[in-house]
mmCIF file of C-alpha atoms in Angstrom:
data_model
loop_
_atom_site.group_PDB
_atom_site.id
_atom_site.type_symbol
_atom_site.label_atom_id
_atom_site.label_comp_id
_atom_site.label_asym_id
_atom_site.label_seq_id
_atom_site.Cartn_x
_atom_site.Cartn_y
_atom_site.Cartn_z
ATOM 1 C CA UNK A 1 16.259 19.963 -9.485
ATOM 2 C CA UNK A 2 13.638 21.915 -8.184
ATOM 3 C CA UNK A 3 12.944 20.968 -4.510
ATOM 4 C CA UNK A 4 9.348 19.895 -3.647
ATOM 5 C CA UNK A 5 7.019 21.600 -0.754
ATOM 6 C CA UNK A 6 4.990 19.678 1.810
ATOM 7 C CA UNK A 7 1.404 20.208 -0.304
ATOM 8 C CA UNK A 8 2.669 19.379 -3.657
ATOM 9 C CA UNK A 9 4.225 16.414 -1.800
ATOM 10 C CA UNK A 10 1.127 15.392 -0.422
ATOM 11 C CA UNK A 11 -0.873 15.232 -3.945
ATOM 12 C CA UNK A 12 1.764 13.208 -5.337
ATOM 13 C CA UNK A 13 1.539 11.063 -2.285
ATOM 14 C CA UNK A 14 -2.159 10.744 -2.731
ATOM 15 C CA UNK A 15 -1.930 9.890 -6.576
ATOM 16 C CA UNK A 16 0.859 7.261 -6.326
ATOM 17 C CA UNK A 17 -1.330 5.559 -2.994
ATOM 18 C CA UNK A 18 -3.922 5.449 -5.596
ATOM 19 C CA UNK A 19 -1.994 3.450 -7.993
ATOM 20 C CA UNK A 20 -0.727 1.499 -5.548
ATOM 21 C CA UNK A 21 -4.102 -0.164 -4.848
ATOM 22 C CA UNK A 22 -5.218 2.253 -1.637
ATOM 23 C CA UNK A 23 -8.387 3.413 -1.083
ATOM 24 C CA UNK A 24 -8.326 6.765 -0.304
ATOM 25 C CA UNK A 25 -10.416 8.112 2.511
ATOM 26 C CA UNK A 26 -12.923 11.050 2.424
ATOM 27 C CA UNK A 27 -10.560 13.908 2.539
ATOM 28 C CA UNK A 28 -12.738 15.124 5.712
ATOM 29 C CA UNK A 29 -10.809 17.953 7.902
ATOM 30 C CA UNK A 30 -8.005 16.040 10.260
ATOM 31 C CA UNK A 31 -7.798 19.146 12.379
ATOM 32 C CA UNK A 32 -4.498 21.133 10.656
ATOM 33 C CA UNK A 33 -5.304 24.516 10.943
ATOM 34 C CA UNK A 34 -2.709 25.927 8.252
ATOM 35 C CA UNK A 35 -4.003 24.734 5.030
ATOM 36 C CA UNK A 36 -7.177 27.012 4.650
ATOM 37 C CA UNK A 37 -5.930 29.235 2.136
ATOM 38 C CA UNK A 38 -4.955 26.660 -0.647
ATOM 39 C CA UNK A 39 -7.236 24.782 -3.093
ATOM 40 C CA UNK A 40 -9.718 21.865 -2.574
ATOM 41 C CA UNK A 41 -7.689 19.472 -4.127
ATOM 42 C CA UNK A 42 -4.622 20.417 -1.842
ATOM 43 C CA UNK A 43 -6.402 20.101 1.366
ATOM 44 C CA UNK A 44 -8.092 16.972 0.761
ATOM 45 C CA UNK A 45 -5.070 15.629 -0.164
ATOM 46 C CA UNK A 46 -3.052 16.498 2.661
ATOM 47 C CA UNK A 47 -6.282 15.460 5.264
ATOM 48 C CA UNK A 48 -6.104 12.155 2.811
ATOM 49 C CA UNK A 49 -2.216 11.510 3.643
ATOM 50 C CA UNK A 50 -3.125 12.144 7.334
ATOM 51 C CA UNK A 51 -5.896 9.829 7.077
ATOM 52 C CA UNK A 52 -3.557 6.681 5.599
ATOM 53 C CA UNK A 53 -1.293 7.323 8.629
ATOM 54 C CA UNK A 54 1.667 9.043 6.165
ATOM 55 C CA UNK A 55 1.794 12.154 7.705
ATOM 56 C CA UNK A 56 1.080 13.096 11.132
ATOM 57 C CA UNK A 57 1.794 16.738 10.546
ATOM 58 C CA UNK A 58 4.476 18.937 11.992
ATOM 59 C CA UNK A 59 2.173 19.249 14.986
ATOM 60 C CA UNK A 60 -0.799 18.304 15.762
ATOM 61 C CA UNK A 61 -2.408 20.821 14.354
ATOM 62 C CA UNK A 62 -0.453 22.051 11.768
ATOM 63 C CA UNK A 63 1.071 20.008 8.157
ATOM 64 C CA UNK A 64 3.248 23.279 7.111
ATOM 65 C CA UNK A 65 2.391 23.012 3.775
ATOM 66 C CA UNK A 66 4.999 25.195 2.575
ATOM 67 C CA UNK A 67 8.001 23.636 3.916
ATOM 68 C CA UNK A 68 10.246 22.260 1.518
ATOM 69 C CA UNK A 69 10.012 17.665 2.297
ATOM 70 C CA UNK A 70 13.211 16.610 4.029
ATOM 71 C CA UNK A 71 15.146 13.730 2.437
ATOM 72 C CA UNK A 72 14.312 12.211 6.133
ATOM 73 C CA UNK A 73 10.635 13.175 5.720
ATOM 74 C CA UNK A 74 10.389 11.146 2.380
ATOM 75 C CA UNK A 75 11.697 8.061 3.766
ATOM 76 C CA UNK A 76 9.110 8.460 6.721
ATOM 77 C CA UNK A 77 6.159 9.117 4.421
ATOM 78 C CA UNK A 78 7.137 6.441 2.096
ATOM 79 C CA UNK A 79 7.820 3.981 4.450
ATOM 80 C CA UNK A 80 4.665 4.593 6.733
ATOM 81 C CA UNK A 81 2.811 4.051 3.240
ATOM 82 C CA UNK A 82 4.789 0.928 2.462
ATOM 83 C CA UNK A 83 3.699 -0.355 5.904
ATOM 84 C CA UNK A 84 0.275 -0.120 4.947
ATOM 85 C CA UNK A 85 0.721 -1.249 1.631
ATOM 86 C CA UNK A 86 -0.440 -4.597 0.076
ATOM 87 C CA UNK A 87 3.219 -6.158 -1.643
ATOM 88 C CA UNK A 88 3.094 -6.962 -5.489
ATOM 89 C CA UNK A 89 3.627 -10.398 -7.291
ATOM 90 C CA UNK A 90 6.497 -12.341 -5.335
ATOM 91 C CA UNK A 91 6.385 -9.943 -2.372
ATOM 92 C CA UNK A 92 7.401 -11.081 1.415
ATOM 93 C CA UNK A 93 6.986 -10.151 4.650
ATOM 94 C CA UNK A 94 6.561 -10.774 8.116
ATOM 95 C CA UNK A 95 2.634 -11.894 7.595
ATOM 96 C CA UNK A 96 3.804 -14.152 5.271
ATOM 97 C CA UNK A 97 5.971 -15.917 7.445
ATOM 98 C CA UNK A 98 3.133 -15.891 9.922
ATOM 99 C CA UNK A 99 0.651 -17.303 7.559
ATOM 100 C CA UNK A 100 -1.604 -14.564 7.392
ATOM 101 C CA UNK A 101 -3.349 -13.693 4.248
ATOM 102 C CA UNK A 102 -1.991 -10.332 3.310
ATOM 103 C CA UNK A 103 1.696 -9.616 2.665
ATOM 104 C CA UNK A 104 2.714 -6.158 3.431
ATOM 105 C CA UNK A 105 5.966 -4.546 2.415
ATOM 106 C CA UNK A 106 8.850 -4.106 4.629
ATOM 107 C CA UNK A 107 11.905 -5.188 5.315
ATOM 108 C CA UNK A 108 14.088 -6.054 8.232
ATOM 109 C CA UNK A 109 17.086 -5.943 7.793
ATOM 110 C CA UNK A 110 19.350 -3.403 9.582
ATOM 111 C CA UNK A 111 22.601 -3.365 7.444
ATOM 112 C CA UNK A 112 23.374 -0.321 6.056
ATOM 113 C CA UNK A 113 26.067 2.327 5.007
ATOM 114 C CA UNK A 114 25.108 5.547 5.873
ATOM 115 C CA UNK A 115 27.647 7.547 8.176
ATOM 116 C CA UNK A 116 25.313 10.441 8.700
ATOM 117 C CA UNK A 117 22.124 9.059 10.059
ATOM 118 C CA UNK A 118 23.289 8.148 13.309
ATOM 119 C CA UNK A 119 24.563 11.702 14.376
ATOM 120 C CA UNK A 120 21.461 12.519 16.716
ATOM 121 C CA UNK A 121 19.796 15.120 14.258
ATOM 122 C CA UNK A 122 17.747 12.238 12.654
ATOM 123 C CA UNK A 123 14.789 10.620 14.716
ATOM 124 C CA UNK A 124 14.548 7.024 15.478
ATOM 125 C CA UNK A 125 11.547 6.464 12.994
ATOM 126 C CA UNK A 126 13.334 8.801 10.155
ATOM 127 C CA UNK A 127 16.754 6.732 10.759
ATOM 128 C CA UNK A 128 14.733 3.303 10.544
ATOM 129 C CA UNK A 129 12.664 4.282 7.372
ATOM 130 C CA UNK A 130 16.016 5.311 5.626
ATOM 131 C CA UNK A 131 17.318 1.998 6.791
ATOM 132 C CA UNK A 132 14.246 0.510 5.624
ATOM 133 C CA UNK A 133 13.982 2.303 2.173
ATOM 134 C CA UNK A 134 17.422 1.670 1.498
ATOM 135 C CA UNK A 135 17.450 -2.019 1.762
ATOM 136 C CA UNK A 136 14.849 -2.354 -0.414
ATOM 137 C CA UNK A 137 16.164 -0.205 -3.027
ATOM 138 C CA UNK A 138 13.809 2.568 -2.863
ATOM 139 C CA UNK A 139 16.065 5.333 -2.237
ATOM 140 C CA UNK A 140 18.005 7.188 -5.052
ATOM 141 C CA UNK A 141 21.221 5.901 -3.669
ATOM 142 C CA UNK A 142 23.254 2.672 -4.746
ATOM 143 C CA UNK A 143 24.143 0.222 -1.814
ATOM 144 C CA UNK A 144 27.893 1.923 -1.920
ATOM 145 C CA UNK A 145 26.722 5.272 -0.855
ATOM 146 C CA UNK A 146 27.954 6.350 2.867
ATOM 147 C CA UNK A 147 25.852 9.783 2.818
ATOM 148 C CA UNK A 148 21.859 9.910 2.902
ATOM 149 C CA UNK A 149 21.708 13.933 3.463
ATOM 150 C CA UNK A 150 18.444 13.666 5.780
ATOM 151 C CA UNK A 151 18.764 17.253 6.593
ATOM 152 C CA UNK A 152 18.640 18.331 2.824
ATOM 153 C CA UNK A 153 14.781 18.830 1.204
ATOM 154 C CA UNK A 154 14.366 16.513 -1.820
ATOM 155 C CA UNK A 155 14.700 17.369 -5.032
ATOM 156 C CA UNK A 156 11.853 16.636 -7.474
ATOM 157 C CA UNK A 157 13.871 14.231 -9.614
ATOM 158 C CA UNK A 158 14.934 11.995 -6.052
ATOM 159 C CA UNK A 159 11.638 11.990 -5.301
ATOM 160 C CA UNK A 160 10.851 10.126 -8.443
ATOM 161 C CA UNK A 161 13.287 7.993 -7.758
ATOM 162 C CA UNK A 162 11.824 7.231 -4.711
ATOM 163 C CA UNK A 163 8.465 6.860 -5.691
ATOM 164 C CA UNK A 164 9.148 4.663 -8.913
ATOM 165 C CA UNK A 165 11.230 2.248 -6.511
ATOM 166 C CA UNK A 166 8.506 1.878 -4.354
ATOM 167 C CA UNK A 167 6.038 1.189 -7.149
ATOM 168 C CA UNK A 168 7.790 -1.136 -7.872
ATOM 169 C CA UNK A 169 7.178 -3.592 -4.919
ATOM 170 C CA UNK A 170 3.415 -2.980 -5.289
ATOM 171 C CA UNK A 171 0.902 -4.673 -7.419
ATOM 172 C CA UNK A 172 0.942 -1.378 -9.457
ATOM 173 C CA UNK A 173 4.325 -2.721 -11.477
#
């Protein structure tokens, strides 16, 4: 139930990326000047999550690595790795309609239930990747839910949720 901080997000990020067929880039410094004082492992990480496109930081030059991860923020970071992310077995998309050669994961659909993701304090890319996430069943919420909670941080057990549904529509299942 404990809730999960931006750097400990962005090793698990890394880790499941990894798994999900990604190669991961160098780890080289993507300009965030608040990450100094933690380990090696931490800032290549989080300069590795920056690198993939998942996290653009809170500005440009900072990540705020000890900021608890929005429920909004997961469903951005999991979505912009979805986008980038090669579909497993039986996976469709867009390029495959197109006839390209590499099927990505997404989904476009914009049905969804959630009464508090349209009240102005989400942004247009966190209220599409919830949209997004939720279709495909990747969020820790069944299709009957009317509440997403954006605004709360995650809790380490929904992020598992999260990040086992999304496994799941990559060659790593």
């Amino acid at each position: 139930s404990a809730n999960v901080p931006r750097w400990q997000m962005a090793l698990y990020l890394t880790r499941m990326a990894d798994k999900a067929g990604h190669t991961l880039g160098s780890g080289a410094d993507q300009g965030f000047t608040d990450i100094s004082g933690y380990s090696a492992a931490i800032q290549t990480a989080i300069n590795q999550i920056k690198q993939l496109g998942v996290t653009v930081g809170k500005t440009a030059t900072t990540f705020a690595p000890d900021d608890n991860v929005t429920r909004e923020e997961m469903a951005m970071f999991i979505e912009r790795l979805a986008a980038a992310t090669t579909a497993g077995p039986g996976g469709t998309s867009d390029a495959t309609a197109a006839g390209t050669a590499t099927t990505y994961i997404n989904n476009i659909d914009t049905d969804y239930n959630f009464a508090d993701i349209d009240s102005g304090t989400v942004t247009y890319e966190g209220h599409n990747a919830i949209i997004e996430l939720w279709q495909m069943g990747i969020t820790d919420l069944s299709h009957g839910a009317t509440a997403y909670r954006p605004t709360e941080d995650i809790t380490r057990a929904e992020m598992a949720t999260f990040m086992t549904n999304f496994l799941g529509h990559t060659n790593a299942r």
